[in-house]
Coordinates of C-alpha atoms in Angstrom, one line a residue:
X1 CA -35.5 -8.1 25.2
X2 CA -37.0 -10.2 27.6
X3 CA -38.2 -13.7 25.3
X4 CA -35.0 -14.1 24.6
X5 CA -33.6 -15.4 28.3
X6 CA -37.2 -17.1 28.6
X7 CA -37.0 -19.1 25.3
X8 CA -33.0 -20.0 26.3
X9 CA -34.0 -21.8 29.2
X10 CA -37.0 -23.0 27.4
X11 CA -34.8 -24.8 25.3
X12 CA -32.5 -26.4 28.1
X13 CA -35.9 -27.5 29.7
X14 CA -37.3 -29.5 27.1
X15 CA -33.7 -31.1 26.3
X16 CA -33.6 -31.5 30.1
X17 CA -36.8 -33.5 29.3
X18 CA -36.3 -35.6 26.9
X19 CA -32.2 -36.6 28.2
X20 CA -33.5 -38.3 31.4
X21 CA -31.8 -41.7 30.7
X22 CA -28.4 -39.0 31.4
X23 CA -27.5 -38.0 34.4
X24 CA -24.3 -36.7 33.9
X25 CA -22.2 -35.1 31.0
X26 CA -18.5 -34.2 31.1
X27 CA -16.9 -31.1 30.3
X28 CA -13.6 -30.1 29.9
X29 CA -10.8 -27.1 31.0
X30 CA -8.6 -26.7 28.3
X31 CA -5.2 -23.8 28.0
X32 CA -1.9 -23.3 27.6
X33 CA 0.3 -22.2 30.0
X34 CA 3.5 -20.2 28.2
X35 CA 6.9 -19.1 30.3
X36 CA 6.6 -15.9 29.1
X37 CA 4.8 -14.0 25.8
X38 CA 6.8 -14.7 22.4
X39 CA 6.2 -14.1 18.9
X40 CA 7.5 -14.5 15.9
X41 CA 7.0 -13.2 12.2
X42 CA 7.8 -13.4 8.4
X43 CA 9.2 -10.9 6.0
X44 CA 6.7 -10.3 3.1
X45 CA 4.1 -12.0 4.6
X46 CA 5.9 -15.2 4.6
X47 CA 5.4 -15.7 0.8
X48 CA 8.5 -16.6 -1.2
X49 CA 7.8 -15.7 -4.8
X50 CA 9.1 -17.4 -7.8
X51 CA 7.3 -15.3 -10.5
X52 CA 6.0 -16.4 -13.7
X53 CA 8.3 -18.3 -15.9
X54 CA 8.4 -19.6 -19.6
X55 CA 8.2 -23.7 -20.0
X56 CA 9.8 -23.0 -23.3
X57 CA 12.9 -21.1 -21.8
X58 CA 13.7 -24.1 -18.9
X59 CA 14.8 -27.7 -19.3
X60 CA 12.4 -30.7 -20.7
X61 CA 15.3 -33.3 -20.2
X62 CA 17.0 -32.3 -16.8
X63 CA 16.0 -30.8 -13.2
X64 CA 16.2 -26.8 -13.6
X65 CA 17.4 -25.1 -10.4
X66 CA 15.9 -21.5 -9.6
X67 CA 17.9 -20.3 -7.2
X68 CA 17.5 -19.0 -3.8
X69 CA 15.8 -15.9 -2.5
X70 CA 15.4 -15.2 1.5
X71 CA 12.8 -14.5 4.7
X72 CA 13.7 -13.0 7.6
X73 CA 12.6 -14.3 10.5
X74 CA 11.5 -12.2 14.0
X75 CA 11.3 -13.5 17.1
X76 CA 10.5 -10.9 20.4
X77 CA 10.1 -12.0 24.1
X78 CA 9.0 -9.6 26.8
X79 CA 11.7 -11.0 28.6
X80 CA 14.5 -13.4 27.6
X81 CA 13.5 -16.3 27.0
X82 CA 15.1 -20.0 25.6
X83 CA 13.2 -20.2 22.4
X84 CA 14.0 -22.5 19.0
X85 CA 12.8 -22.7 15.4
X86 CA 11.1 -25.6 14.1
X87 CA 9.6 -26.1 10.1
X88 CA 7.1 -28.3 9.5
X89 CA 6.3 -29.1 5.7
X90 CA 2.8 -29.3 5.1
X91 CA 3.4 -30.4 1.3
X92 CA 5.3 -33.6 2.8
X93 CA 3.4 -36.4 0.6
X94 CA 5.0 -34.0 -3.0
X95 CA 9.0 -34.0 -2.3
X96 CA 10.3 -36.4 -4.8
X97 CA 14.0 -37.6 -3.1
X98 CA 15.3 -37.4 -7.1
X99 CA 14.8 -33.9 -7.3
X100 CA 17.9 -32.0 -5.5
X101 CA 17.8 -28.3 -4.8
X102 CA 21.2 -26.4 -4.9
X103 CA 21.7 -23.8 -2.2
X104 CA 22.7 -20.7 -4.0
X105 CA 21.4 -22.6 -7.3
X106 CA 24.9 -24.4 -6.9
X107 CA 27.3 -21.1 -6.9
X108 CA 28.0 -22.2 -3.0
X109 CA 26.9 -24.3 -0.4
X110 CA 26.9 -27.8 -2.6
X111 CA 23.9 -30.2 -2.6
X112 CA 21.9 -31.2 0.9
X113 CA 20.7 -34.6 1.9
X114 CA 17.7 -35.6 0.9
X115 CA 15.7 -35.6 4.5
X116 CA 15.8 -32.1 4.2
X117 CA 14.1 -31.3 1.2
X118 CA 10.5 -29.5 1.1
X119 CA 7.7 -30.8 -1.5
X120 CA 6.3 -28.0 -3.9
X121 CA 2.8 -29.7 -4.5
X122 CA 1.7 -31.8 -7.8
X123 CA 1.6 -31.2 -11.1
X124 CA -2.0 -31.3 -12.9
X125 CA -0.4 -35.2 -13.9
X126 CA -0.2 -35.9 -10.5
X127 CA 3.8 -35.8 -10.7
X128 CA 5.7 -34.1 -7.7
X129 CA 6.5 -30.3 -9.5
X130 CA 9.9 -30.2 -6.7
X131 CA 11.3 -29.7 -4.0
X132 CA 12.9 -26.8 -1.6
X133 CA 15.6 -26.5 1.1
X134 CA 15.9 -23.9 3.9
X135 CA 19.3 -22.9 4.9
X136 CA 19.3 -21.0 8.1
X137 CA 22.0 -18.1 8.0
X138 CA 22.9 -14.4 9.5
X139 CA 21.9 -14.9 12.9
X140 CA 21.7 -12.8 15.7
X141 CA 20.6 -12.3 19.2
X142 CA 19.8 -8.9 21.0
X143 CA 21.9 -7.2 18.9
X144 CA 25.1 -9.4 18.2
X145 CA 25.7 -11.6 15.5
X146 CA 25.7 -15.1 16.1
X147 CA 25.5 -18.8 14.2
X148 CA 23.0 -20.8 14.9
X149 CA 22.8 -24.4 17.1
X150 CA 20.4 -27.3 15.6
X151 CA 19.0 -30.5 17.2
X152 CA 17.5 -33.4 15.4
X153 CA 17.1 -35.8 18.8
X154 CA 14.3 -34.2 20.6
X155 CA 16.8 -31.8 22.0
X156 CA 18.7 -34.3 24.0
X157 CA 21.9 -32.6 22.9
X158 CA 22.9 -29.8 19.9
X159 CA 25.6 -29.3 17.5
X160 CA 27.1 -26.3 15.7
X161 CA 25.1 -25.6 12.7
X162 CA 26.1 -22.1 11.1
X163 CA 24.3 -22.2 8.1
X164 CA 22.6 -25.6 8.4
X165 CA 19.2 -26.7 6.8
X166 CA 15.8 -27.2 8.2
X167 CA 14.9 -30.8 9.0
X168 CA 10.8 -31.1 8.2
X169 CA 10.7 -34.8 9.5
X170 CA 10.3 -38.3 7.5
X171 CA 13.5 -39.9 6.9
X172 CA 14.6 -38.1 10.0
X173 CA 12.9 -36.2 12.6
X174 CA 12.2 -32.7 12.7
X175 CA 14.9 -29.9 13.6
X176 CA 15.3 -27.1 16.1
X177 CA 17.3 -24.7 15.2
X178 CA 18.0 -21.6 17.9
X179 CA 20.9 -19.7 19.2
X180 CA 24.3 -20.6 21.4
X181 CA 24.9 -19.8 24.5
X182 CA 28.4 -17.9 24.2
X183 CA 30.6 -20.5 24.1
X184 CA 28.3 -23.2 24.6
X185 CA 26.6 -25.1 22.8
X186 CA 23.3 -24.9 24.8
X187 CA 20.2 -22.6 23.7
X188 CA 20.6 -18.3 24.6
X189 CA 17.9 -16.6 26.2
X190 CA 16.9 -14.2 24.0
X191 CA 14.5 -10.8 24.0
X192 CA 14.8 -9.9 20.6
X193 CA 16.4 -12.9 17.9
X194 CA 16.7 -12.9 14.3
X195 CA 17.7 -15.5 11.5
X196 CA 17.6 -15.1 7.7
X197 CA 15.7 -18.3 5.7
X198 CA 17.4 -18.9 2.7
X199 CA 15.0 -20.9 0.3
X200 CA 16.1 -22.4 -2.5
X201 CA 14.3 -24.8 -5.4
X202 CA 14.8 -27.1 -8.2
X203 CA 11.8 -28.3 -10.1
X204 CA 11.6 -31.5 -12.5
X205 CA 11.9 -31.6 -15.7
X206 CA 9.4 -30.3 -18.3
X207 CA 8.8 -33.2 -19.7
X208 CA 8.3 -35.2 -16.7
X209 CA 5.5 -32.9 -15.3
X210 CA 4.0 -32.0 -18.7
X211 CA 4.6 -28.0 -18.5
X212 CA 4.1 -28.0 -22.3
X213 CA 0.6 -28.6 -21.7
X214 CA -0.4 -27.6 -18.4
X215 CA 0.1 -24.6 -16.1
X216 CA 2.3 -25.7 -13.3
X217 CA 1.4 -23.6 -9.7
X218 CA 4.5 -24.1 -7.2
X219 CA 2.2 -24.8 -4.0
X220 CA 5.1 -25.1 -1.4
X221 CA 3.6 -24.8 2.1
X222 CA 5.8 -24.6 5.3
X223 CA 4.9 -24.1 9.3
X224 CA 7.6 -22.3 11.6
X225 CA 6.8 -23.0 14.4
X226 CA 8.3 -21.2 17.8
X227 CA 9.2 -23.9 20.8
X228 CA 9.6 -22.5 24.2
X229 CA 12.5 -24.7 25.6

């Protein structure tokens, strides 16, 4: 128990030694300082599964829409606390702007503009497999139900935004998404908040990203992460 101490400053000696053109090094104090203890988490782990499907069974000539399933998102404070959503899509360089996801798979909620769409990886051809949108729905604060307010300037300002969709950056910056103030439309400090993602895909064509022959992984990634306002 007592060479290891000796050879530890042996060590520091010999570099001491052999370092005497420097006589000074920097270091550095690095933290983060938070208003107050948040957290947020996933339903299901945050995995949105698709299942297996059958190339055969889908479309080789047209997009094929799969529908939309849901997360539910947590968020506690130990006290309240102004908080927002933000998603960032790590899959960013694989959303093809052609490829347009329905919300609902088209039953309601119409088509979404095209800077909100999420990239679901490559195909072994190196073609983009689809994209995904994220509606955000069923809000509610400590206990009440409540829509949702989104900002896509920085939070400079906020408009009403019931059931709008995630913004994850390029052709326009990234969105917040939290909840109103009652009759406000300025962020509510919250304890306990929750909001239900709606997911919803579209993928290409068979033909397009050669399902016949290869086995196509959906690899959609996504980051939530929680801003202290």
């Amino acid at each position: 128990m007592h060479y290891l101490p000796k050879s530890i400053v042996f060590f520091l000696t010999l570099h001491a030694l052999h370092a005497t053109a420097r006589q000074s090094a920097n270091f550095s104090v690095t933290g983060t300082l938070n208003p107050t203890a948040c957290g947020v988490s996933l339903s299901n782990g945050g995995v949105v599964d698709y299942g297996e499907r059958v190339a055969a069974n889908s479309n080789a000539t047209e997009f094929n829409q799969l529908g939309s399933l849901t997360l539910e998102a947590t968020f506690t404070c130990l006290s309240p606390t102004q908080v927002a959503m933000q998603i960032t899509d790590n899959q960013a360089n694989s959303s093809n702007v052609s490829i347009t996801p329905l919300i609902d798979g088209g039953e309601a909620g119409g088509a979404p503009a095209d800077d909100r769409f999420f990239g679901m990886g490559l195909a072994p051809n190196n073609e983009p497999i689809g994209n995904y949108v994220i509606a955000y729905t069923n809000g509610n604060a400590d206990g009440s139900a409540t829509d949702s307010i989104q900002s896509s300037n920085g939070r400079s300002s906020w408009i009403s935004d019931g059931s709008g969709t995630a913004g994850p950056g390029g052709v326009s910056d990234l969105t917040q998404q939290t909840w109103p103030s009652s009759g406000a439309m300025a962020p509510l400090a919250v304890n306990n908040a929750t909001m239900t993602l709606k997911i919803s895909a579209a993928i290409d064509d068979m033909t397009t990203i050669n399902a016949a022959a290869d086995s196509i992984i959906f690899d959609g990634s996504s980051t939530l992460t929680l801003i202290y306002l």
